[in-house]
Coordinates of C-alpha atoms in Angstrom, one line a residue:
Chain F
M1 CA -24.3 145.1 -62.1
N2 CA -26.7 143.1 -59.6
L3 CA -28.6 144.1 -56.8
L4 CA -27.2 141.9 -53.8
R5 CA -23.6 143.2 -55.1
A6 CA -24.1 146.8 -54.9
L7 CA -26.9 146.1 -51.5
A8 CA -23.3 144.2 -50.4
A9 CA -21.0 146.6 -50.9
C10 CA -23.0 149.2 -49.0
L11 CA -23.3 147.1 -46.1
V12 CA -19.6 147.2 -45.8
V13 CA -19.0 150.5 -46.3
S14 CA -21.5 151.4 -43.7
L15 CA -20.2 148.7 -41.9
A16 CA -16.7 150.2 -42.2
L17 CA -18.1 153.4 -41.5
V18 CA -19.8 152.7 -38.0
L19 CA -16.8 151.0 -36.4
Q20 CA -14.1 154.3 -37.5
V21 CA -17.5 156.2 -35.7
S22 CA -17.9 154.1 -32.5
L23 CA -14.9 152.0 -32.0
F24 CA -11.8 152.9 -33.3
P25 CA -11.5 156.6 -31.3
H26 CA -10.9 154.3 -28.6
F27 CA -8.7 153.3 -29.8
A28 CA -7.1 156.6 -31.4
W29 CA -3.5 158.2 -30.7
Q30 CA -4.7 162.5 -31.3
G31 CA -7.6 161.8 -32.2
I32 CA -6.7 160.0 -35.6
V33 CA -7.8 156.7 -36.1
P34 CA -7.6 154.8 -39.6
N35 CA -10.0 155.1 -42.3
L36 CA -12.3 151.7 -42.6
C37 CA -13.7 153.9 -45.3
L38 CA -10.1 154.3 -47.5
L39 CA -8.4 151.1 -46.5
V40 CA -12.4 149.9 -49.0
V41 CA -12.2 151.5 -51.7
V42 CA -8.4 150.2 -52.5
G43 CA -9.4 147.0 -51.5
A44 CA -12.8 147.0 -54.1
A45 CA -9.5 148.5 -56.7
L46 CA -7.5 146.0 -56.2
T47 CA -10.2 143.2 -57.2
R48 CA -12.5 145.0 -59.4
G49 CA -10.3 147.7 -60.9
P50 CA -11.1 151.1 -61.3
Q51 CA -14.7 150.6 -62.1
T52 CA -16.9 150.0 -58.8
A53 CA -14.1 152.1 -56.7
I54 CA -14.3 155.2 -58.2
V55 CA -18.5 154.6 -58.2
L56 CA -17.7 152.5 -54.4
G57 CA -15.6 155.4 -53.0
F58 CA -18.4 158.5 -54.3
L59 CA -20.4 157.2 -51.9
A60 CA -18.0 155.4 -49.3
G61 CA -17.1 159.4 -49.3
V62 CA -20.3 160.2 -49.4
A63 CA -21.5 159.0 -46.6
L64 CA -18.0 160.4 -44.4
D65 CA -19.4 163.4 -45.7
L66 CA -22.9 163.1 -44.4
A67 CA -22.7 160.5 -41.0
P68 CA -22.5 162.1 -38.1
P69 CA -20.6 163.7 -36.5
A70 CA -19.4 164.6 -39.8
D71 CA -19.7 168.4 -39.9
H72 CA -17.5 170.0 -42.4
V73 CA -18.4 170.7 -46.4
A74 CA -19.6 168.1 -47.7
G75 CA -18.8 166.1 -50.7
R76 CA -14.6 166.4 -50.1
W77 CA -14.4 163.1 -48.9
A78 CA -16.3 161.9 -52.0
L79 CA -13.8 163.8 -53.9
S80 CA -11.0 162.9 -52.3
L81 CA -11.9 158.7 -52.3
V82 CA -13.7 159.1 -55.5
I83 CA -9.4 159.6 -56.1
V84 CA -8.7 157.0 -54.7
G85 CA -10.8 154.3 -56.6
Y86 CA -9.3 155.7 -60.1
V87 CA -5.7 155.0 -58.4
A88 CA -5.3 152.4 -56.9
G89 CA -7.4 150.9 -59.7
R90 CA -4.6 152.1 -62.2
V91 CA -2.0 151.0 -59.9
R92 CA -4.0 147.3 -60.0
Q93 CA -1.6 145.3 -62.7
D94 CA -3.5 141.4 -64.2
V95 CA -1.7 139.9 -62.1
K96 CA -2.5 139.0 -58.2
P97 CA -1.1 141.5 -55.9
T98 CA 1.4 141.0 -53.9
A99 CA 1.6 141.7 -49.9
I100 CA 4.2 143.8 -50.9
A101 CA 2.1 145.9 -53.9
V102 CA -1.3 146.3 -51.6
V103 CA 0.5 147.9 -49.1
G104 CA 2.6 150.1 -51.3
T105 CA -0.8 150.8 -52.3
V106 CA -2.7 151.9 -49.2
A107 CA 0.1 153.8 -48.0
A108 CA -0.3 156.2 -51.2
S109 CA -4.0 155.9 -51.9
S110 CA -3.9 157.2 -47.5
F111 CA -1.4 159.9 -48.5
I112 CA -3.3 160.6 -51.8
G113 CA -6.8 160.9 -49.8
T114 CA -5.7 163.0 -46.3
S115 CA -4.5 165.0 -48.5
V116 CA -6.7 165.7 -50.6
F117 CA -8.0 166.7 -47.9
A118 CA -6.9 168.6 -46.6
I119 CA -6.7 170.9 -49.9
T120 CA -9.7 170.5 -50.2
G121 CA -9.7 171.7 -46.7
L122 CA -6.9 174.8 -47.3
I123 CA -9.5 175.8 -51.0
L124 CA -12.3 176.2 -48.7
R125 CA -10.6 177.6 -45.7
D126 CA -12.5 175.5 -44.0
P127 CA -10.5 173.7 -41.2
L128 CA -8.5 176.9 -41.1
L129 CA -4.7 175.0 -39.8
D130 CA -1.4 175.1 -40.2
V131 CA 0.2 173.3 -43.2
G132 CA 2.4 171.6 -40.0
Q133 CA -0.7 170.0 -38.2
L134 CA -2.0 168.4 -41.2
L135 CA 0.8 167.3 -42.9
E136 CA 1.0 165.7 -39.1
V137 CA -1.8 164.3 -39.1
I138 CA -1.5 162.4 -43.2
L139 CA 1.8 161.1 -42.0
V140 CA 0.3 158.8 -38.6
A141 CA -3.0 158.7 -41.0
V142 CA -1.6 156.7 -43.3
L143 CA 0.6 155.1 -40.1
W144 CA -2.9 154.0 -38.6
D145 CA -4.0 152.5 -42.3
V146 CA -0.5 150.3 -42.9
L147 CA -1.0 148.5 -39.6
L148 CA -4.7 147.9 -40.1
T149 CA -4.2 146.6 -43.2
P150 CA -3.1 142.9 -42.2
F151 CA -6.6 142.6 -40.4
V152 CA -9.1 144.9 -43.5
L153 CA -7.6 144.5 -47.0
P154 CA -7.3 140.4 -46.6
P155 CA -11.2 139.6 -45.7
V156 CA -11.7 143.1 -48.2
M157 CA -10.3 141.3 -51.1
T158 CA -11.7 138.3 -50.4
L159 CA -15.6 139.6 -50.0
F160 CA -14.3 141.8 -53.3
N161 CA -13.6 138.7 -54.8
R162 CA -16.2 136.0 -54.1
L163 CA -19.2 139.0 -54.7
Q164 CA -18.4 139.0 -58.4
P165 CA -16.0 135.6 -59.4
E166 CA -16.0 134.9 -63.3
R167 CA -14.2 138.4 -62.9
A168 CA -11.4 137.6 -60.4
T169 CA -9.1 135.4 -62.8
T170 CA -8.7 138.4 -66.1
Chain C
M1 CA -28.1 131.1 -114.3
S2 CA -30.1 127.5 -112.6
L3 CA -30.8 127.6 -108.6
D4 CA -28.1 125.4 -107.5
T5 CA -25.8 127.2 -109.2
L6 CA -27.0 130.2 -107.2
D7 CA -27.7 128.3 -104.1
R8 CA -24.3 127.4 -104.1
R9 CA -22.6 130.1 -105.0
R10 CA -24.9 131.4 -101.7
V11 CA -23.4 129.2 -99.5
S12 CA -19.4 130.0 -101.3
E13 CA -21.0 133.7 -99.6
Q14 CA -21.7 132.6 -97.3
A15 CA -18.9 130.8 -95.3
P16 CA -16.1 133.1 -95.7
S17 CA -18.8 136.0 -94.8
G18 CA -19.5 134.0 -91.1
R19 CA -16.1 132.9 -90.8
L20 CA -15.6 136.9 -91.3
R21 CA -19.0 137.8 -88.2
T22 CA -17.2 136.5 -86.1
D23 CA -13.4 137.5 -86.3
R24 CA -15.1 141.0 -86.5
R25 CA -17.0 139.9 -83.1
D26 CA -14.3 139.0 -81.6
R27 CA -12.0 141.9 -82.7
R28 CA -15.2 144.3 -80.9
W29 CA -14.8 142.3 -77.5
R30 CA -10.9 142.0 -77.6
A31 CA -11.3 146.5 -78.2
T32 CA -13.4 147.0 -75.8
A33 CA -12.0 144.5 -73.0
R34 CA -8.7 146.6 -73.8
L35 CA -11.0 150.4 -73.3
D36 CA -13.2 149.6 -70.6
G37 CA -10.7 146.8 -69.1
P38 CA -10.4 146.2 -65.3
N39 CA -7.9 149.2 -65.3
R40 CA -9.6 151.6 -67.4
P41 CA -13.1 153.1 -65.8
S42 CA -14.8 154.3 -68.7
R43 CA -13.8 158.5 -68.2
A44 CA -17.2 159.4 -68.8
L45 CA -18.1 158.2 -65.4
L46 CA -15.2 159.7 -63.9
V47 CA -15.9 162.9 -65.0
A48 CA -19.5 162.8 -63.5
L49 CA -18.6 161.5 -60.4
L50 CA -15.7 164.5 -59.4
L51 CA -18.0 166.7 -61.8
A52 CA -20.6 165.0 -58.2
C53 CA -17.6 165.8 -56.3
A54 CA -17.9 169.1 -57.2
T55 CA -21.6 169.5 -57.4
L56 CA -21.7 168.9 -53.6
I57 CA -19.2 171.4 -52.0
T58 CA -20.6 174.2 -54.1
L59 CA -24.2 173.5 -52.8
D60 CA -22.7 172.8 -49.2
K61 CA -19.7 176.1 -48.8
Q62 CA -22.5 178.9 -50.3
G63 CA -25.9 177.1 -48.6
G64 CA -24.0 177.9 -45.2
D65 CA -26.6 177.4 -42.3
H66 CA -29.6 176.5 -44.7
S67 CA -27.1 174.6 -47.0
P68 CA -30.1 171.7 -49.6
L69 CA -27.6 168.8 -47.7
E70 CA -28.9 169.3 -44.5
P71 CA -31.9 167.2 -45.1
A72 CA -29.0 164.8 -46.6
R73 CA -27.7 164.8 -43.2
Q74 CA -30.3 164.8 -41.3
A75 CA -31.5 161.6 -43.1
V76 CA -28.4 160.1 -42.7
G77 CA -27.7 160.9 -39.0
E78 CA -31.7 158.9 -38.9
V79 CA -30.0 156.4 -40.5
F80 CA -26.3 155.9 -39.2
G81 CA -27.7 157.8 -35.7
P82 CA -29.1 154.3 -34.4
V83 CA -27.0 152.2 -35.1
E84 CA -23.3 153.7 -34.0
T85 CA -25.0 154.1 -30.3
A86 CA -26.0 150.4 -31.3
T87 CA -22.4 150.1 -31.3
S88 CA -21.0 152.3 -29.8
A89 CA -22.7 150.3 -26.6
M90 CA -21.6 147.1 -27.2
I91 CA -18.2 148.3 -27.6
R92 CA -18.7 150.1 -24.1
P93 CA -18.4 147.5 -22.0
F94 CA -15.1 146.3 -23.9
V95 CA -12.7 149.5 -24.2
A96 CA -14.6 152.3 -20.8
V97 CA -12.4 152.5 -18.4
P98 CA -12.8 149.6 -16.5
G99 CA -13.1 150.7 -13.0
W100 CA -16.2 152.5 -14.1
F101 CA -17.7 149.4 -15.0
R102 CA -17.5 147.8 -11.5
T103 CA -19.2 149.8 -10.0
H104 CA -21.6 152.0 -12.0
D105 CA -22.9 149.2 -14.8
S106 CA -26.3 150.1 -14.7
L107 CA -28.4 153.2 -16.1
R108 CA -29.4 154.0 -12.0
G109 CA -25.7 154.3 -11.4
E110 CA -25.1 156.0 -14.4
I111 CA -27.9 158.9 -13.1
N112 CA -26.3 158.4 -9.0
E113 CA -23.0 160.0 -11.2
L114 CA -24.6 162.7 -13.4
E115 CA -26.1 164.0 -10.0
A116 CA -23.1 164.0 -8.0
E117 CA -21.7 165.2 -11.3
N118 CA -24.6 167.9 -11.5
A119 CA -24.3 169.2 -7.4
R120 CA -20.6 169.7 -7.6
L121 CA -20.6 171.3 -9.9
R122 CA -23.2 173.8 -9.3
A123 CA -20.7 174.0 -5.6
E124 CA -17.9 173.6 -7.3
S125 CA -19.7 177.4 -9.5
E126 CA -21.0 179.2 -6.6
T127 CA -18.3 179.3 -4.9
S128 CA -15.3 180.2 -7.8
S129 CA -14.5 183.3 -7.2
Y130 CA -16.3 184.5 -10.4
D131 CA -19.8 184.8 -8.7
R132 CA -18.1 185.7 -5.7
N133 CA -17.7 189.2 -8.8
R134 CA -21.3 188.9 -9.4
L135 CA -22.5 189.1 -6.7
D136 CA -20.5 191.7 -5.5
E137 CA -21.0 193.7 -8.7
Y138 CA -24.9 192.7 -8.7
D139 CA -25.0 193.5 -5.3
G140 CA -27.6 190.7 -4.8
L141 CA -29.7 191.6 -7.5
T142 CA -28.8 189.0 -8.9
Q143 CA -28.9 185.5 -8.0
A144 CA -25.9 183.7 -9.6
A145 CA -27.8 180.2 -8.1
G146 CA -30.7 180.9 -9.8
D147 CA -28.6 181.4 -13.2
L148 CA -27.1 178.3 -13.1
G149 CA -29.9 176.4 -11.7
Y150 CA -29.9 174.6 -15.0
S151 CA -31.4 171.0 -16.3
L152 CA -29.5 168.8 -17.3
V153 CA -31.0 165.7 -20.1
P154 CA -27.9 163.6 -19.2
A155 CA -26.3 161.5 -23.1
R156 CA -23.0 159.9 -24.3
V157 CA -20.2 159.8 -26.8
V158 CA -21.4 157.7 -29.5
G159 CA -19.3 158.8 -32.2
I160 CA -16.0 160.7 -32.7
G161 CA -15.7 162.8 -36.1
P162 CA -12.1 161.4 -37.4
A163 CA -9.4 163.5 -36.9
Q164 CA -8.5 162.9 -40.3
S165 CA -11.5 165.2 -40.9
F166 CA -9.6 168.0 -39.9
S167 CA -12.7 169.0 -37.4
Q168 CA -13.9 168.6 -33.9
T169 CA -17.1 167.2 -33.4
V170 CA -19.0 164.4 -31.9
T171 CA -21.8 162.9 -31.6
I172 CA -24.1 161.7 -28.6
D173 CA -27.1 159.9 -27.5
A174 CA -30.2 162.7 -26.8
G175 CA -31.5 163.2 -29.5
S176 CA -35.3 165.6 -30.7
R177 CA -37.0 163.4 -28.4
A178 CA -35.2 163.6 -25.3
G179 CA -35.5 167.3 -25.7
V180 CA -32.2 168.5 -27.3
H181 CA -32.4 170.8 -30.1
P182 CA -29.9 173.3 -32.0
D183 CA -26.5 176.0 -30.4
M184 CA -27.9 174.1 -26.9
T185 CA -25.2 173.9 -24.4
V186 CA -22.7 170.7 -24.4
L187 CA -20.7 170.2 -20.3
N188 CA -19.6 167.1 -18.5
N189 CA -18.7 167.2 -15.3
D190 CA -15.3 169.4 -15.9
G191 CA -16.8 171.9 -17.4
L192 CA -17.8 174.1 -20.7
V193 CA -18.1 170.5 -23.9
G194 CA -19.5 172.3 -26.7
R195 CA -23.0 173.6 -29.0
V196 CA -25.5 170.8 -30.6
L197 CA -25.2 171.6 -33.9
R198 CA -27.9 169.9 -35.9
V199 CA -29.4 166.7 -34.2
T200 CA -31.6 163.9 -35.2
S201 CA -34.9 162.1 -33.8
S202 CA -32.3 160.0 -30.9
T203 CA -28.9 161.6 -31.4
A204 CA -26.9 165.0 -32.2
T205 CA -24.1 166.5 -33.3
V206 CA -21.6 168.8 -31.2
L207 CA -20.0 170.8 -32.0
L208 CA -16.5 170.8 -29.1
I209 CA -15.0 174.0 -28.2
V210 CA -11.3 173.2 -29.7
D211 CA -13.3 173.3 -33.1
A212 CA -11.4 176.2 -35.4
E213 CA -15.1 177.0 -36.3
S214 CA -15.9 176.7 -32.7
V215 CA -16.1 180.5 -30.9
V216 CA -17.9 181.2 -27.6
G217 CA -17.9 184.7 -24.9
G218 CA -15.5 184.3 -22.2
R219 CA -15.0 185.8 -19.3
V220 CA -11.6 186.0 -16.8
G221 CA -13.7 185.0 -12.9
E222 CA -10.7 186.1 -11.2
S223 CA -11.0 190.4 -13.3
M224 CA -14.3 190.0 -14.8
E225 CA -12.3 190.6 -18.1
I226 CA -14.4 189.6 -21.3
G227 CA -13.2 188.5 -24.6
F228 CA -13.4 185.8 -26.7
L229 CA -12.5 182.1 -26.5
H230 CA -11.4 180.9 -30.6
G231 CA -10.9 176.6 -30.6
R232 CA -7.2 175.9 -31.6
G233 CA -8.4 172.8 -33.3
T234 CA -5.3 170.5 -32.2
L235 CA -4.7 167.3 -31.7
G236 CA -6.9 164.5 -29.6
S237 CA -6.7 165.5 -25.6
S238 CA -4.1 168.5 -26.4
G239 CA -6.5 170.6 -27.6
H240 CA -6.3 174.2 -26.7
L241 CA -8.2 177.5 -26.5
E242 CA -7.3 180.4 -27.7
L243 CA -8.2 183.8 -25.4
E244 CA -8.2 187.4 -26.5
L245 CA -9.8 189.8 -24.4
A246 CA -11.5 192.6 -25.6
D247 CA -9.4 195.4 -23.7
A248 CA -6.0 195.3 -24.8
S249 CA -4.5 196.4 -21.4
E250 CA -5.8 193.8 -19.6
V251 CA -3.6 191.3 -19.3
P252 CA -5.0 187.6 -18.4
A253 CA -2.5 186.5 -14.1
K254 CA -1.4 182.2 -15.2
H255 CA -3.9 179.9 -13.7
D256 CA -7.4 182.1 -14.0
T257 CA -10.1 180.7 -14.5
V258 CA -11.8 181.1 -17.3
V259 CA -15.5 181.4 -17.3
T260 CA -18.7 181.5 -20.0
W261 CA -20.7 185.0 -19.8
G262 CA -23.5 184.2 -21.9
S263 CA -25.8 184.5 -24.3
Q264 CA -29.0 185.6 -25.1
S265 CA -31.8 182.7 -23.7
G266 CA -28.8 180.8 -22.9
A267 CA -28.8 180.0 -26.8
P268 CA -26.3 178.6 -27.9
Y269 CA -24.0 178.9 -24.8
V270 CA -25.4 179.3 -20.7
S271 CA -23.8 181.5 -18.5
G272 CA -20.9 181.0 -15.9
V273 CA -19.7 177.9 -17.4
P274 CA -16.1 177.4 -16.3
I275 CA -14.3 176.4 -20.0
G276 CA -10.6 176.0 -18.8
R277 CA -7.4 177.5 -17.1
V278 CA -4.7 180.1 -18.4
S279 CA -1.4 178.5 -19.6
S280 CA 0.2 181.3 -21.0
V281 CA -0.1 184.8 -22.5
Y282 CA 1.6 186.1 -24.9
S283 CA 0.8 190.1 -26.5
S284 CA 0.1 190.3 -30.8
L285 CA 2.0 193.2 -31.9
R286 CA 0.1 193.5 -35.0
E287 CA -3.7 193.1 -34.1
T288 CA -2.6 195.2 -31.1
S289 CA -4.5 192.7 -28.5
Q290 CA -3.3 190.6 -25.5
R291 CA -4.0 186.8 -26.1
A292 CA -4.4 183.7 -23.6
V293 CA -4.2 180.3 -24.3
I294 CA -6.7 178.6 -22.4
E295 CA -6.1 174.9 -21.5
P296 CA -9.4 173.7 -21.2
F297 CA -10.4 171.3 -18.1
V298 CA -12.4 168.2 -20.5
D299 CA -10.5 165.7 -21.2
F300 CA -11.1 165.9 -25.3
G301 CA -9.6 162.8 -25.1
S302 CA -12.2 160.7 -23.1
L303 CA -15.0 162.3 -23.3
D304 CA -18.5 160.3 -22.7
L305 CA -21.2 161.0 -20.7
V306 CA -21.9 164.7 -20.6
G307 CA -25.5 166.5 -20.1
V308 CA -27.2 168.6 -22.7
V309 CA -28.9 172.1 -20.8
V310 CA -32.3 172.6 -21.5
P311 CA -35.0 174.8 -19.9
S312 CA -36.4 173.3 -16.7
G313 CA -39.3 172.1 -17.1
S314 CA -38.6 170.2 -20.9
S315 CA -39.6 166.9 -21.5
S316 CA -37.7 164.2 -22.3
D317 CA -37.8 160.7 -23.3
R318 CA -35.5 160.0 -20.3
A319 CA -34.7 160.9 -16.8
V320 CA -34.5 164.8 -16.4
V321 CA -31.1 165.7 -14.0
G322 CA -32.8 169.2 -12.6
A323 CA -31.8 172.7 -10.9
D324 CA -32.0 170.9 -7.4
G325 CA -29.9 167.7 -8.2
N326 CA -33.6 166.0 -8.2
L327 CA -34.3 163.4 -11.2
R328 CA -37.3 164.1 -13.0

C-alpha cells in the first residue's frame, strides 16, 4: 500500500467524521445523523474489495470511538465497521456495481453496522436502552444513509478508483 | 559423449522446462489472484482486526474510569477537537437560526447575551420557591444568592454525538486552557445541561443529563424532597428524565420544578440549578417508590451556547462571566 494512498483514505475518513459530528447534527432527526464513515467504508469495499475495506473500517471505527464527543466503550464502532467492510466487500461483483446494487449494499451495511453496534451495547450493558428504541434508531439510520448515498458514494468511489487505477478494471 | 551433443541435450531439456516454469508461474499468479482476489480478504487480517476490536472493547470496559485508552482518547481529542471547532465556526453562520445572527454575530454580542443570561438565571433562582424554602429553613443562615455566585466560562457546542452511538454527549469549544476541568457543571440560560467528562487543551466532552448513564441529585422545589434523576437516553429534543424520590410516601405534584441539590464542593453538580418540571407521576410497585417523569427545561435538540461553572477567580483564556454579571 502506497503511503500517499493510505493518507488520502485517512483524510477522507477524518473529513467524514468531522462532518458527521459537527455539520449533520444541525439537520439531524431526533439526533440521528447519516453515518458518513460507514458510507466511506462501503465505498471503499465496492471499489477496492474487502481487504482494503476492513482495514479502513477498523481505522474509521477507532476514530469514531475515540474522537470527542464519543463516550461509549471503545472498539464497538471499530468492530461493526470491520464487519461492514467485510460484508460489503463480499457483495461486490467483478462488474461495475449498478446504482440499485450500491443502494442495496448501503442499506444492508447500514443495518448491519448499526445493529452490531447496538448488540455490543446490549451485551456490554453500555447504553441500557430498550429494544424498541434501538430498532427505531437503526431504521432511521438506514433511511438516512440511503438518502445520502447518491451524494456521498459516487465521489467516494471515484476517489478510491483514482487512488489505485490499475486494479479498478479487474 | 561429445560436447555438442551434451549442449544439444541441454537445449532440448531447457526448452520445455522453461515453458513449464512460465506455466507454473502463470498458474501460481492466477491461484493467488483467486485466493486473495478482490472478493476475498486474507483470513489472517480479518481475524487480526476482529481480535483488535475485541481487545479494545475489553481494555476499555475493564478499565472503567482509568481505562488505558484514556490517553488515546485525549490524543485523538487534541487533534479532532480544534478541527471540530473550526468546522463548526465555519458552518455556524449557515445553519444557525438566522434571527440570532442578524444582531449577534460578534463575540461582543455573544458576551452580552451571556451576561443577560447569567443575570436572568440568578434572578430566576433567587425568586424560585426552592430558594424561598431554603431561606426559610435555614433562617437566613445560608445566603442562597451567595451560594449561586458562580463564575461561568462561556462555550459553544461544536460537535454532537450521533444517536446511533446511543449516548448523549457533546463537544464544547472550551478546554483546560479556558479553566475547564472534568466534573464541572454545564448549564445554559434554560437550566442544567450536564457535566464535563474529559477535557483536552481546547475542547471538552460533556455528558448530557438525558444520557442513560447520567444520574443527578435533584430536589423538588416545592416540597424540598430529594431524589435522583436518571436520564432516559431518549432521542433528540424529546429527552426525558426520571425522578426517583428517596421518600416513597412523598408524591411530587405536576408542574413542580426540580433543581439540583448539589454535591460536596460543587463537583460534579453545583446546587440550585433548575433541571426541569414534573410532567407525570407514577408509582413503581415493584420498587415501592414514587417515580416522576421530568421534562427538562433545556432543549437538547438545539443546544448551542452554554456556560461551564468554574470557581470564582479561576484563570481562563477568555472572558469569564463573574458572579455579579460582570466580565473579567
